[in-house]
PDB file of C-alpha atoms and ligand atoms in Angstrom:
ATOM      1  CA  MET F 677      -1.441 -17.298   0.244  1.00  0.00           C
ATOM      2  CA  GLN F 678       0.417 -14.047  -0.267  1.00  0.00           C
ATOM      3  CA  LYS F 679       0.518 -10.658   1.380  1.00  0.00           C
ATOM      4  CA  ILE F 680       0.543  -7.557  -0.756  1.00  0.00           C
ATOM      5  CA  GLU F 681       1.790  -4.461   0.972  1.00  0.00           C
ATOM      6  CA  ALA F 682       1.351  -1.281  -1.049  1.00  0.00           C
ATOM      7  CA  ILE F 683       2.501   2.213  -0.102  1.00  0.00           C
ATOM      8  CA  ILE F 684       0.472   4.759  -2.045  1.00  0.00           C
ATOM      9  CA  ARG F 685      -0.344   8.460  -2.137  1.00  0.00           C
ATOM     10  CA  PRO F 686      -3.136   9.256   0.381  1.00  0.00           C
ATOM     11  CA  GLY F 687      -5.237  10.936  -2.329  1.00  0.00           C
ATOM     12  CA  LYS F 688      -5.469   7.664  -4.253  1.00  0.00           C
ATOM     13  CA  LEU F 689      -6.971   5.636  -1.401  1.00  0.00           C
ATOM     14  CA  ASN F 690     -10.699   5.783  -2.179  1.00  0.00           C
ATOM     15  CA  GLU F 691     -10.414   5.005  -5.869  1.00  0.00           C
ATOM     16  CA  ILE F 692      -8.086   2.096  -5.194  1.00  0.00           C
ATOM     17  CA  THR F 693     -10.100   0.497  -2.382  1.00  0.00           C
ATOM     18  CA  GLU F 694     -13.256   0.702  -4.527  1.00  0.00           C
ATOM     19  CA  ALA F 695     -11.506  -0.954  -7.472  1.00  0.00           C
ATOM     20  CA  LEU F 696     -10.074  -3.661  -5.199  1.00  0.00           C
ATOM     21  CA  ALA F 697     -13.532  -4.449  -3.804  1.00  0.00           C
ATOM     22  CA  ASP F 698     -14.795  -4.755  -7.405  1.00  0.00           C
ATOM     23  CA  ALA F 699     -11.891  -7.130  -8.101  1.00  0.00           C
ATOM     24  CA  GLY F 700     -13.062  -9.434  -5.305  1.00  0.00           C
ATOM     25  CA  VAL F 701     -10.728  -8.429  -2.484  1.00  0.00           C
ATOM     26  CA  LEU F 702     -12.405  -9.593   0.727  1.00  0.00           C
ATOM     27  CA  GLY F 703     -10.348  -7.911   3.417  1.00  0.00           C
ATOM     28  CA  ILE F 704      -7.910  -5.026   3.599  1.00  0.00           C
ATOM     29  CA  THR F 705      -5.995  -3.159   6.286  1.00  0.00           C
ATOM     30  CA  VAL F 706      -5.280   0.534   5.757  1.00  0.00           C
ATOM     31  CA  SER F 707      -2.812   2.589   7.795  1.00  0.00           C
ATOM     32  CA  ASN F 708      -1.606   6.147   7.708  1.00  0.00           C
ATOM     33  CA  VAL F 709       2.173   6.011   7.632  1.00  0.00           C
ATOM     34  CA  LEU F 710       5.188   8.262   7.133  1.00  0.00           C
ATOM     35  CA  GLY F 711       7.892   7.319   4.710  1.00  0.00           C
ATOM     36  CA  CYS F 712      10.528   8.293   2.225  1.00  0.00           C
ATOM     37  CA  GLY F 713      12.078   6.725  -0.827  1.00  0.00           C
ATOM     38  CA  ARG F 714      15.110   7.598  -2.891  1.00  0.00           C
ATOM     39  CA  GLN F 715      14.527  11.356  -2.769  1.00  0.00           C
ATOM     40  CA  LYS F 716      14.610  11.264   1.043  1.00  0.00           C
ATOM     41  CA  GLY F 717      11.550  13.494   1.267  1.00  0.00           C
ATOM     42  CA  HIS F 718      11.797  17.013  -0.121  1.00  0.00           C
ATOM     43  CA  THR F 719      12.531  20.595   0.939  1.00  0.00           C
ATOM     44  CA  GLN F 720       9.783  23.100   1.579  1.00  0.00           C
ATOM     45  CA  VAL F 721       9.908  26.807   2.368  1.00  0.00           C
ATOM     46  CA  TYR F 722       8.108  27.543   5.646  1.00  0.00           C
ATOM     47  CA  ARG F 723       7.967  31.145   6.960  1.00  0.00           C
ATOM     48  CA  GLY F 724      10.876  32.038   4.738  1.00  0.00           C
ATOM     49  CA  GLN F 725      13.041  29.208   6.047  1.00  0.00           C
ATOM     50  CA  GLU F 726      13.942  26.205   3.972  1.00  0.00           C
ATOM     51  CA  VAL F 727      13.011  23.113   5.945  1.00  0.00           C
ATOM     52  CA  GLN F 728      13.885  19.554   5.079  1.00  0.00           C
ATOM     53  CA  ILE F 729      10.826  17.300   5.208  1.00  0.00           C
ATOM     54  CA  ARG F 730      12.296  13.829   5.491  1.00  0.00           C
ATOM     55  CA  LEU F 731       9.148  11.783   5.959  1.00  0.00           C
ATOM     56  CA  LEU F 732       6.024  12.324   3.894  1.00  0.00           C
ATOM     57  CA  PRO F 733       2.512  11.083   4.677  1.00  0.00           C
ATOM     58  CA  LYS F 734       1.611   7.947   2.740  1.00  0.00           C
ATOM     59  CA  VAL F 735      -1.047   5.264   3.059  1.00  0.00           C
ATOM     60  CA  LYS F 736      -0.183   1.596   3.477  1.00  0.00           C
ATOM     61  CA  LEU F 737      -2.545  -1.104   2.209  1.00  0.00           C
ATOM     62  CA  GLU F 738      -2.155  -4.690   3.374  1.00  0.00           C
ATOM     63  CA  ILE F 739      -4.047  -7.448   1.621  1.00  0.00           C
ATOM     64  CA  ALA F 740      -3.742 -11.167   2.260  1.00  0.00           C
ATOM     65  CA  CYS F 741      -5.001 -13.045  -0.793  1.00  0.00           C
ATOM     66  CA  LEU F 742      -4.833 -16.241  -2.819  1.00  0.00           C
ATOM     67  CA  GLU F 743      -1.723 -16.578  -4.934  1.00  0.00           C
ATOM     68  CA  THR F 744      -3.989 -16.701  -7.994  1.00  0.00           C
ATOM     69  CA  GLN F 745      -5.408 -13.223  -7.161  1.00  0.00           C
ATOM     70  CA  SER F 746      -2.179 -11.402  -6.482  1.00  0.00           C
ATOM     71  CA  GLU F 747      -1.209 -10.380 -10.031  1.00  0.00           C
ATOM     72  CA  GLN F 748      -4.647  -8.850 -10.628  1.00  0.00           C
ATOM     73  CA  ILE F 749      -4.419  -6.933  -7.353  1.00  0.00           C
ATOM     74  CA  VAL F 750      -0.962  -5.649  -8.255  1.00  0.00           C
ATOM     75  CA  GLU F 751      -2.263  -4.599 -11.688  1.00  0.00           C
ATOM     76  CA  VAL F 752      -5.174  -2.621 -10.182  1.00  0.00           C
ATOM     77  CA  ILE F 753      -2.984  -0.853  -7.630  1.00  0.00           C
ATOM     78  CA  THR F 754      -0.208  -0.095 -10.112  1.00  0.00           C
ATOM     79  CA  ARG F 755      -2.586   1.289 -12.725  1.00  0.00           C
ATOM     80  CA  LEU F 756      -4.537   3.523 -10.330  1.00  0.00           C
ATOM     81  CA  ALA F 757      -1.659   4.668  -8.098  1.00  0.00           C
ATOM     82  CA  ARG F 758       0.607   5.852 -10.912  1.00  0.00           C
ATOM     83  CA  THR F 759       0.932   9.548 -11.707  1.00  0.00           C
ATOM     84  CA  GLY F 760       4.366   9.246 -13.302  1.00  0.00           C
ATOM     85  CA  GLN F 761       5.878  11.630 -10.728  1.00  0.00           C
ATOM     86  CA  VAL F 762       8.372  10.616  -8.048  1.00  0.00           C
ATOM     87  CA  GLY F 763       6.699   9.346  -4.894  1.00  0.00           C
ATOM     88  CA  ASP F 764       4.045   7.177  -6.548  1.00  0.00           C
ATOM     89  CA  GLY F 765       4.834   4.412  -4.075  1.00  0.00           C
ATOM     90  CA  LYS F 766       5.801   0.757  -3.951  1.00  0.00           C
ATOM     91  CA  ILE F 767       4.370  -2.709  -3.702  1.00  0.00           C
ATOM     92  CA  PHE F 768       5.972  -5.548  -1.777  1.00  0.00           C
ATOM     93  CA  ILE F 769       4.764  -9.153  -2.024  1.00  0.00           C
ATOM     94  CA  SER F 770       5.578 -11.846   0.495  1.00  0.00           C
ATOM     95  CA  PRO F 771       4.432 -15.382   1.260  1.00  0.00           C
ATOM     96  CA  VAL F 772       1.890 -15.925   4.030  1.00  0.00           C
ATOM     97  CA  GLN F 773       2.441 -19.104   5.984  1.00  0.00           C
ATOM     98  CA  GLU F 774      -0.852 -19.277   7.830  1.00  0.00           C
ATOM     99  CA  SER F 775      -4.119 -17.438   8.214  1.00  0.00           C
ATOM    100  CA  ILE F 776      -6.581 -17.871  11.089  1.00  0.00           C
ATOM    101  CA  ARG F 777     -10.115 -16.520  11.468  1.00  0.00           C
ATOM    102  CA  ILE F 778     -10.311 -15.852  15.176  1.00  0.00           C
ATOM    103  CA  ARG F 779     -14.100 -16.241  15.453  1.00  0.00           C
ATOM    104  CA  THR F 780     -14.213 -19.793  14.089  1.00  0.00           C
ATOM    105  CA  GLY F 781     -10.662 -21.067  14.307  1.00  0.00           C
ATOM    106  CA  GLU F 782     -10.680 -21.775  10.535  1.00  0.00           C
ATOM    107  CA  ARG F 783      -7.226 -21.874   9.033  1.00  0.00           C
ATOM    108  CA  GLY F 784      -5.621 -21.451   5.645  1.00  0.00           C
ATOM    109  CA  GLU F 785      -7.341 -20.164   2.519  1.00  0.00           C
ATOM    110  CA  THR F 786     -10.842 -20.464   3.992  1.00  0.00           C
ATOM    111  CA  ALA F 787      -9.810 -18.004   6.708  1.00  0.00           C
ATOM    112  CA  LEU F 788      -8.937 -15.244   4.216  1.00  0.00           C
TER     113      LEU F 788
HETATM  114  N1  ATP Y1166      12.795   0.214   0.178  1.00  0.00           N
HETATM  115  C1  ATP Y1166      11.687   0.602   0.821  1.00  0.00           C
HETATM  116  N2  ATP Y1166      11.315  -0.019   1.958  1.00  0.00           N
HETATM  117  C2  ATP Y1166      10.203   0.353   2.619  1.00  0.00           C
HETATM  118  N3  ATP Y1166       9.392   1.328   2.220  1.00  0.00           N
HETATM  119  C3  ATP Y1166       9.730   1.981   1.090  1.00  0.00           C
HETATM  120  C4  ATP Y1166      10.886   1.655   0.331  1.00  0.00           C
HETATM  121  N4  ATP Y1166      10.944   2.477  -0.737  1.00  0.00           N
HETATM  122  C5  ATP Y1166       9.858   3.261  -0.653  1.00  0.00           C
HETATM  123  N5  ATP Y1166       9.134   2.979   0.440  1.00  0.00           N
HETATM  124  C6  ATP Y1166       7.885   3.589   0.872  1.00  0.00           C
HETATM  125  O1  ATP Y1166       7.192   4.010  -0.295  1.00  0.00           O
HETATM  126  C7  ATP Y1166       6.960   5.409  -0.252  1.00  0.00           C
HETATM  127  C8  ATP Y1166       7.052   5.972  -1.651  1.00  0.00           C
HETATM  128  O2  ATP Y1166       8.326   5.690  -2.167  1.00  0.00           O
HETATM  129  P1  ATP Y1166       8.736   6.313  -3.565  1.00  0.00           P
HETATM  130  O3  ATP Y1166       7.644   6.059  -4.528  1.00  0.00           O
HETATM  131  O4  ATP Y1166       9.172   7.731  -3.367  1.00  0.00           O
HETATM  132  O5  ATP Y1166       9.998   5.368  -3.920  1.00  0.00           O
HETATM  133  P2  ATP Y1166      11.282   5.756  -4.782  1.00  0.00           P
HETATM  134  O6  ATP Y1166      12.176   4.556  -4.768  1.00  0.00           O
HETATM  135  O7  ATP Y1166      11.855   7.034  -4.274  1.00  0.00           O
HETATM  136  O8  ATP Y1166      10.696   5.915  -6.252  1.00  0.00           O
HETATM  137  P3  ATP Y1166      10.504   7.287  -7.085  1.00  0.00           P
HETATM  138  O9  ATP Y1166      11.879   7.606  -7.626  1.00  0.00           O
HETATM  139  O10 ATP Y1166       9.501   6.954  -8.142  1.00  0.00           O
HETATM  140  O11 ATP Y1166      10.002   8.332  -6.120  1.00  0.00           O
HETATM  141  C9  ATP Y1166       7.983   5.944   0.722  1.00  0.00           C
HETATM  142  O12 ATP Y1166       7.528   7.145   1.321  1.00  0.00           O
HETATM  143  C10 ATP Y1166       8.082   4.820   1.733  1.00  0.00           C
HETATM  144  O13 ATP Y1166       6.984   4.892   2.641  1.00  0.00           O
HETATM  145 MG1   MG Y1167      10.671   8.770  -4.212  1.00  0.00          MG
END
């Protein structure tokens, strides 16, 4: 099992979650987050003053999946999240040691 964590632009959320459901993703967690990458946010003029915005609103997707599904999930997210401009986001993949469905106590891949 693997966990895919993707930070995307908020405006891309609906299209991406629909495409992931079509690709067979069973469960997903979505959070509103603040973040910055290499540009450290950006500057904006507000009431004539230049203000440094260090953290921008982003959306974080978390998906626990079978190892065999993860490349397809990454492909869907990468293709739909990309605009080509800075700030398109990132995907991190990590191993998942265990998964437990609380209702039944099932463990492992059947609990995904
Ligand atoms: N190393 C990181 N660790 C954790 N979160 C990160 C990291 N890099 C980026 N993020 C998250 O991803 C969001 C988007 O990052 P972003 O796409 O701007 O990365 P970047 O490295 O600056 O690439 P680009 O040059 O294309 O903008 C950030 O707002 C932050 O939430
Ligand atoms: Mg950036």
